[in-house]
mmCIF file of C-alpha atoms in Angstrom:
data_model
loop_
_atom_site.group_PDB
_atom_site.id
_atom_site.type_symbol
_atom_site.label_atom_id
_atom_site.label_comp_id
_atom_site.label_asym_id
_atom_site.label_seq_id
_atom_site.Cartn_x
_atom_site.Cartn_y
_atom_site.Cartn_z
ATOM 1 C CA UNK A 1 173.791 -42.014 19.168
ATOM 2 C CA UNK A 2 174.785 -44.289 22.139
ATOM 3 C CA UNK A 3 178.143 -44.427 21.538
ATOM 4 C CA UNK A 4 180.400 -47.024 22.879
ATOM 5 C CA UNK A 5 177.806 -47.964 25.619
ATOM 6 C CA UNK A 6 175.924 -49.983 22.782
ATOM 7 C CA UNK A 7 179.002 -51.980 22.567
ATOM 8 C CA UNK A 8 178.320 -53.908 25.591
ATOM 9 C CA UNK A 9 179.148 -57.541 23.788
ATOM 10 C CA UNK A 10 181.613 -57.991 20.942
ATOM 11 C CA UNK A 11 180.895 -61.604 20.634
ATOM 12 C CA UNK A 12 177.906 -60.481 18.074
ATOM 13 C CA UNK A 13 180.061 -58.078 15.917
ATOM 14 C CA UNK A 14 181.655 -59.128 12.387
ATOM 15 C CA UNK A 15 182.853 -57.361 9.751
ATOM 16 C CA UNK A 16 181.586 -56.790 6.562
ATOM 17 C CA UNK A 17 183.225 -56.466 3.084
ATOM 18 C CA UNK A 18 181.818 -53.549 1.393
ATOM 19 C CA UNK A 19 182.647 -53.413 -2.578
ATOM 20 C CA UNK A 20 185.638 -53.722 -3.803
ATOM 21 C CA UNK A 21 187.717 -50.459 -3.155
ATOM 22 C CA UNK A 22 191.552 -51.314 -2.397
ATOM 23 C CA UNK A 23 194.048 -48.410 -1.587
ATOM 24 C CA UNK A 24 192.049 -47.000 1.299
ATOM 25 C CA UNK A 25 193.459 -44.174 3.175
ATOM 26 C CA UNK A 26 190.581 -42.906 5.642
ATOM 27 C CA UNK A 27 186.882 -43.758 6.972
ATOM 28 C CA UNK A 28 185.108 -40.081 7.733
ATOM 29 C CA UNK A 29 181.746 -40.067 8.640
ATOM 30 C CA UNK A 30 178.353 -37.950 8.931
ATOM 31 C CA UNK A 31 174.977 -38.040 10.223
ATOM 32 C CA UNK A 32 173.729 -39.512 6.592
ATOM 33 C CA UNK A 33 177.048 -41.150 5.136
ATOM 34 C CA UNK A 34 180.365 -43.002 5.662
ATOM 35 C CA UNK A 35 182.832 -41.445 3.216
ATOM 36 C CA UNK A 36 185.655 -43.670 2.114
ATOM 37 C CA UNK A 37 188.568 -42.354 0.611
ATOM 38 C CA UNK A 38 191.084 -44.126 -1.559
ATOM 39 C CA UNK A 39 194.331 -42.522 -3.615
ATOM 40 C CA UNK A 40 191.916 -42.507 -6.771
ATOM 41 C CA UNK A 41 188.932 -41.488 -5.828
ATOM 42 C CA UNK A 42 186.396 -39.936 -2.426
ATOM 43 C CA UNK A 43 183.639 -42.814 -2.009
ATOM 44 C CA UNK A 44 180.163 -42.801 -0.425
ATOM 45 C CA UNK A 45 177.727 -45.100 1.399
ATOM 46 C CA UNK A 46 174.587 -44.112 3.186
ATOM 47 C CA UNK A 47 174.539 -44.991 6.759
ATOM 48 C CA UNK A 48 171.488 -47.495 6.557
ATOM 49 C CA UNK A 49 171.423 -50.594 8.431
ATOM 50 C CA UNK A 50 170.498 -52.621 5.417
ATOM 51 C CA UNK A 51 174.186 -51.599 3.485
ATOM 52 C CA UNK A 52 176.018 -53.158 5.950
ATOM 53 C CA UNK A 53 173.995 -56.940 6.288
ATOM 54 C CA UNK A 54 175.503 -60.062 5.443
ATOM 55 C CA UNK A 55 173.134 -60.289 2.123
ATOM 56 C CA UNK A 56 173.858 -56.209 1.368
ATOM 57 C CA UNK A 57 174.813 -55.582 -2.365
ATOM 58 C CA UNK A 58 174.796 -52.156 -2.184
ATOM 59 C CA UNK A 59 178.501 -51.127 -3.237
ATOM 60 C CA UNK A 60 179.920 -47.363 -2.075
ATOM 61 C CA UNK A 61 179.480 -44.588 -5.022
ATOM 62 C CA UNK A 62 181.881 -42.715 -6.551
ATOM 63 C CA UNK A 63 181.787 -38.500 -5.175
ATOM 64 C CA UNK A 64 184.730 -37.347 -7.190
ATOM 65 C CA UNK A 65 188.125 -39.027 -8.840
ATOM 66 C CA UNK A 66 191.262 -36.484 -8.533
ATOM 67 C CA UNK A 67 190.977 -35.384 -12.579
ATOM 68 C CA UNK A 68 187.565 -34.191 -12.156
ATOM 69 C CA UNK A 69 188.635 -31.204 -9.948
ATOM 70 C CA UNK A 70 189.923 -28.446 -11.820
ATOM 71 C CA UNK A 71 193.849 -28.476 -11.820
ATOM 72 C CA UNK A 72 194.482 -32.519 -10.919
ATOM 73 C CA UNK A 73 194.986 -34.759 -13.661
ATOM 74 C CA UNK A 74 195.155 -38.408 -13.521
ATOM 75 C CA UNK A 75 198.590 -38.385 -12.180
ATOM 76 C CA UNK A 76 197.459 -36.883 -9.277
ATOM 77 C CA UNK A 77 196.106 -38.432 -6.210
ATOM 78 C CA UNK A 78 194.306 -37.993 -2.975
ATOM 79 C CA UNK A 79 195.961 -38.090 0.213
ATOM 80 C CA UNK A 80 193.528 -37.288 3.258
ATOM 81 C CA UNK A 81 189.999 -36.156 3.779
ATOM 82 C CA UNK A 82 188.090 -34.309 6.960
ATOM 83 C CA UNK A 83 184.427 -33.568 7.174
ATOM 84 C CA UNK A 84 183.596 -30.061 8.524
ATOM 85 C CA UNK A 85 179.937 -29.550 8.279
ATOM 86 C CA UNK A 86 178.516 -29.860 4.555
ATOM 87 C CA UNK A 87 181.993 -29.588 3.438
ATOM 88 C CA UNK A 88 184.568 -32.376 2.860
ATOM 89 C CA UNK A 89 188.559 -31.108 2.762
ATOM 90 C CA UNK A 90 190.561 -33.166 0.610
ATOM 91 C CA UNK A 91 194.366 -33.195 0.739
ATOM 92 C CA UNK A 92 195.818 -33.872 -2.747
ATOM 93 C CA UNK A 93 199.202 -34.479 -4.415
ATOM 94 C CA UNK A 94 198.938 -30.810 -5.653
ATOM 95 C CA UNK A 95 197.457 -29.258 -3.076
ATOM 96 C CA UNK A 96 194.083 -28.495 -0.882
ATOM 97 C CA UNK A 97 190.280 -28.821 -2.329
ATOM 98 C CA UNK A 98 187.292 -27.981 -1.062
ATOM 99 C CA UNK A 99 184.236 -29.881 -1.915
ATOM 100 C CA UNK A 100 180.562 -29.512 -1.266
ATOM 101 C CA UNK A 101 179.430 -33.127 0.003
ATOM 102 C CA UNK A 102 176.236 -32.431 -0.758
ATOM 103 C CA UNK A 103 176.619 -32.413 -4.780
ATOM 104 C CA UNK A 104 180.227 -33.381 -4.791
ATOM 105 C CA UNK A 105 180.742 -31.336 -8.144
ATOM 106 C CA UNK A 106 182.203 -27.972 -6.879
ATOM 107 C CA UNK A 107 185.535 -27.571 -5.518
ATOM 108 C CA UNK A 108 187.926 -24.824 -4.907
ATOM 109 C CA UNK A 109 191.370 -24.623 -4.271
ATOM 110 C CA UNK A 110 192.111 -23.361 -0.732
ATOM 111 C CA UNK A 111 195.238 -21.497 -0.853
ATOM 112 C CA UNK A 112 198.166 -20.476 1.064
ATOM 113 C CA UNK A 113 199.896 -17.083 1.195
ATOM 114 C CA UNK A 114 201.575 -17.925 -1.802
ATOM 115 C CA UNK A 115 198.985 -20.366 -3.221
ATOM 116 C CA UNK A 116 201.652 -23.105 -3.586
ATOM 117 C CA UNK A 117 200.913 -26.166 -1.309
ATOM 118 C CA UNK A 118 202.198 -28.586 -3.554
ATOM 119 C CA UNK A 119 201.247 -32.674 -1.716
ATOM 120 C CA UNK A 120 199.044 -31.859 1.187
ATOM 121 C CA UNK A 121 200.599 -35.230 3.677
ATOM 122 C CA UNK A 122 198.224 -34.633 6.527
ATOM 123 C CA UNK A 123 195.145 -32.600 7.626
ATOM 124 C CA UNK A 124 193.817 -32.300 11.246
ATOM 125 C CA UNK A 125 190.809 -30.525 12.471
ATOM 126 C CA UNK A 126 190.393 -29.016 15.845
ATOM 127 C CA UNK A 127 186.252 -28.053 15.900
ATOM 128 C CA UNK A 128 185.231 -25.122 18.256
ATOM 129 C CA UNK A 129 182.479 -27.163 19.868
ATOM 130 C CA UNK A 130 182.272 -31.242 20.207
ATOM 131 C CA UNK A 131 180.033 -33.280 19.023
ATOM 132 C CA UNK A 132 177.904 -33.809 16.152
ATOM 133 C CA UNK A 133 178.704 -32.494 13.060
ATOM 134 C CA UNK A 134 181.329 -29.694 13.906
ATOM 135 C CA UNK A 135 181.888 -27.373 11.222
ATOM 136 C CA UNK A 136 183.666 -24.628 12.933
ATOM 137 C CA UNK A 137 186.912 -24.654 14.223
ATOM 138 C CA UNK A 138 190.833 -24.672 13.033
ATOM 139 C CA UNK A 139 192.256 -26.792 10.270
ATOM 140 C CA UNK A 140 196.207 -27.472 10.294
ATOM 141 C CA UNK A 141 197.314 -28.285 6.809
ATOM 142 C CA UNK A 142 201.232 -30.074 6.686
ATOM 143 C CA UNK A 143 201.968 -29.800 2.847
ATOM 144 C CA UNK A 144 205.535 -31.980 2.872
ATOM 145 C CA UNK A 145 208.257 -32.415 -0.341
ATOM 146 C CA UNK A 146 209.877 -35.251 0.463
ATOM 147 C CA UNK A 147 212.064 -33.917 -3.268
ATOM 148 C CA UNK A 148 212.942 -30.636 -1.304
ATOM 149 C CA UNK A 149 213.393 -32.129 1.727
ATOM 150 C CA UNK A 150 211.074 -28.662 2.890
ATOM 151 C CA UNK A 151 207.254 -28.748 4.503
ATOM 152 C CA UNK A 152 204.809 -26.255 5.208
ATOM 153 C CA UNK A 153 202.531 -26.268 8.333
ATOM 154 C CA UNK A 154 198.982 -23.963 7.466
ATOM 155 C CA UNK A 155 196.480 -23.205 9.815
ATOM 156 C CA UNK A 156 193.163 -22.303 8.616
ATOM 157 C CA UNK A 157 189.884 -20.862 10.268
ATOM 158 C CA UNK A 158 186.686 -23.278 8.945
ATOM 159 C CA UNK A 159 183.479 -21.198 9.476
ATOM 160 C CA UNK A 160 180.224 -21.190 7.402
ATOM 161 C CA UNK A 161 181.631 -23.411 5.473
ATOM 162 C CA UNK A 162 184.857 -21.438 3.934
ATOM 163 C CA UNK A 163 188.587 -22.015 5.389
ATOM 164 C CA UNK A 164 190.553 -18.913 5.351
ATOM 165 C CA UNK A 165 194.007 -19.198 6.017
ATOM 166 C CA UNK A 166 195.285 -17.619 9.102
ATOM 167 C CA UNK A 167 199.010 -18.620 9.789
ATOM 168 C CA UNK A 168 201.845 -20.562 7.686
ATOM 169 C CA UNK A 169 204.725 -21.914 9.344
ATOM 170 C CA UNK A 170 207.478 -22.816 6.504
ATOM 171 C CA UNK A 171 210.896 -24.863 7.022
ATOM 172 C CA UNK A 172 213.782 -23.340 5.897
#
């Protein structure tokens, strides 16, 4: 809650080793956890001092591996991962989830006009309000085939947690 101001002397910081995930693509955090995201699986630790001590043995749990959404398989992998209020986004080879942090069980696929994003590269959020846990705002979506040579930009409106699509920008 104090920001960078706590920060006032590095000389006491260190880092810490925290289980034994390899492959990690992104740190995303909330008010309760840090969510750590890997190409196999969407990991979670709860923000308590005592996970993060020298001594801590307390190693980040498993939300969800790719082939337990419907429509991944084990092939498949994740690529990115933004928080917007109680929801997590995940951008996969085969597309765009949506997943309720709280239980980590549902998804959806979000979907484009034609409901073919193929590998979601890169997802970046633009909230309607800062700070805290924003969970309104714009999503931009770049869903890239590196085989095609072709990418697809898709902007979405996040509110109440639901992202509707509102735009999609296609090269040709």
């Amino acid at each position: 809650s104090a920001g960078l101001s706590s920060l006032s002397s590095l000389d006491t910081l260190t880092f810490k080793k925290i289980g034994a995930l390899n492959n990690i693509r992104k740190l995303s955090a909330n008010d309760s956890y840090l969510y750590i995201l890997t190409y196999d699986g969407l990991y979670k630790i709860a923000l308590d001092a005592d996970n993060f001590k020298d001594a801590a043995t307390t190693s980040p749990t498993l939300v969800t591996p790719p082939q337990s959404i419907t429509g991944l398989t084990t092939e498949d992998s994740f690529l990115d991962f933004i928080i917007s209020g109680s929801i997590g986004i995940l951008a996969t080879t085969d597309g765009l989830f949506k997943t309720t942090l709280a239980s980590g069980v549902s998804t959806e696929i979000l979907s484009s006009e034609n409901n073919s994003l193929g590998p979601v590269m890169h997802l970046s959020f633009s909230a309607t309000t800062k700070g805290n846990n924003y969970s309104d705002g714009n999503l931009c979506a770049l869903a890239a085939n590196i085989s095609t040579n072709l990418a697809t930009v898709i902007r979405f409106d996040v509110a109440n947690n639901t992202a509707t699509p509102i735009t999609e920008s296609k090269d040709s």
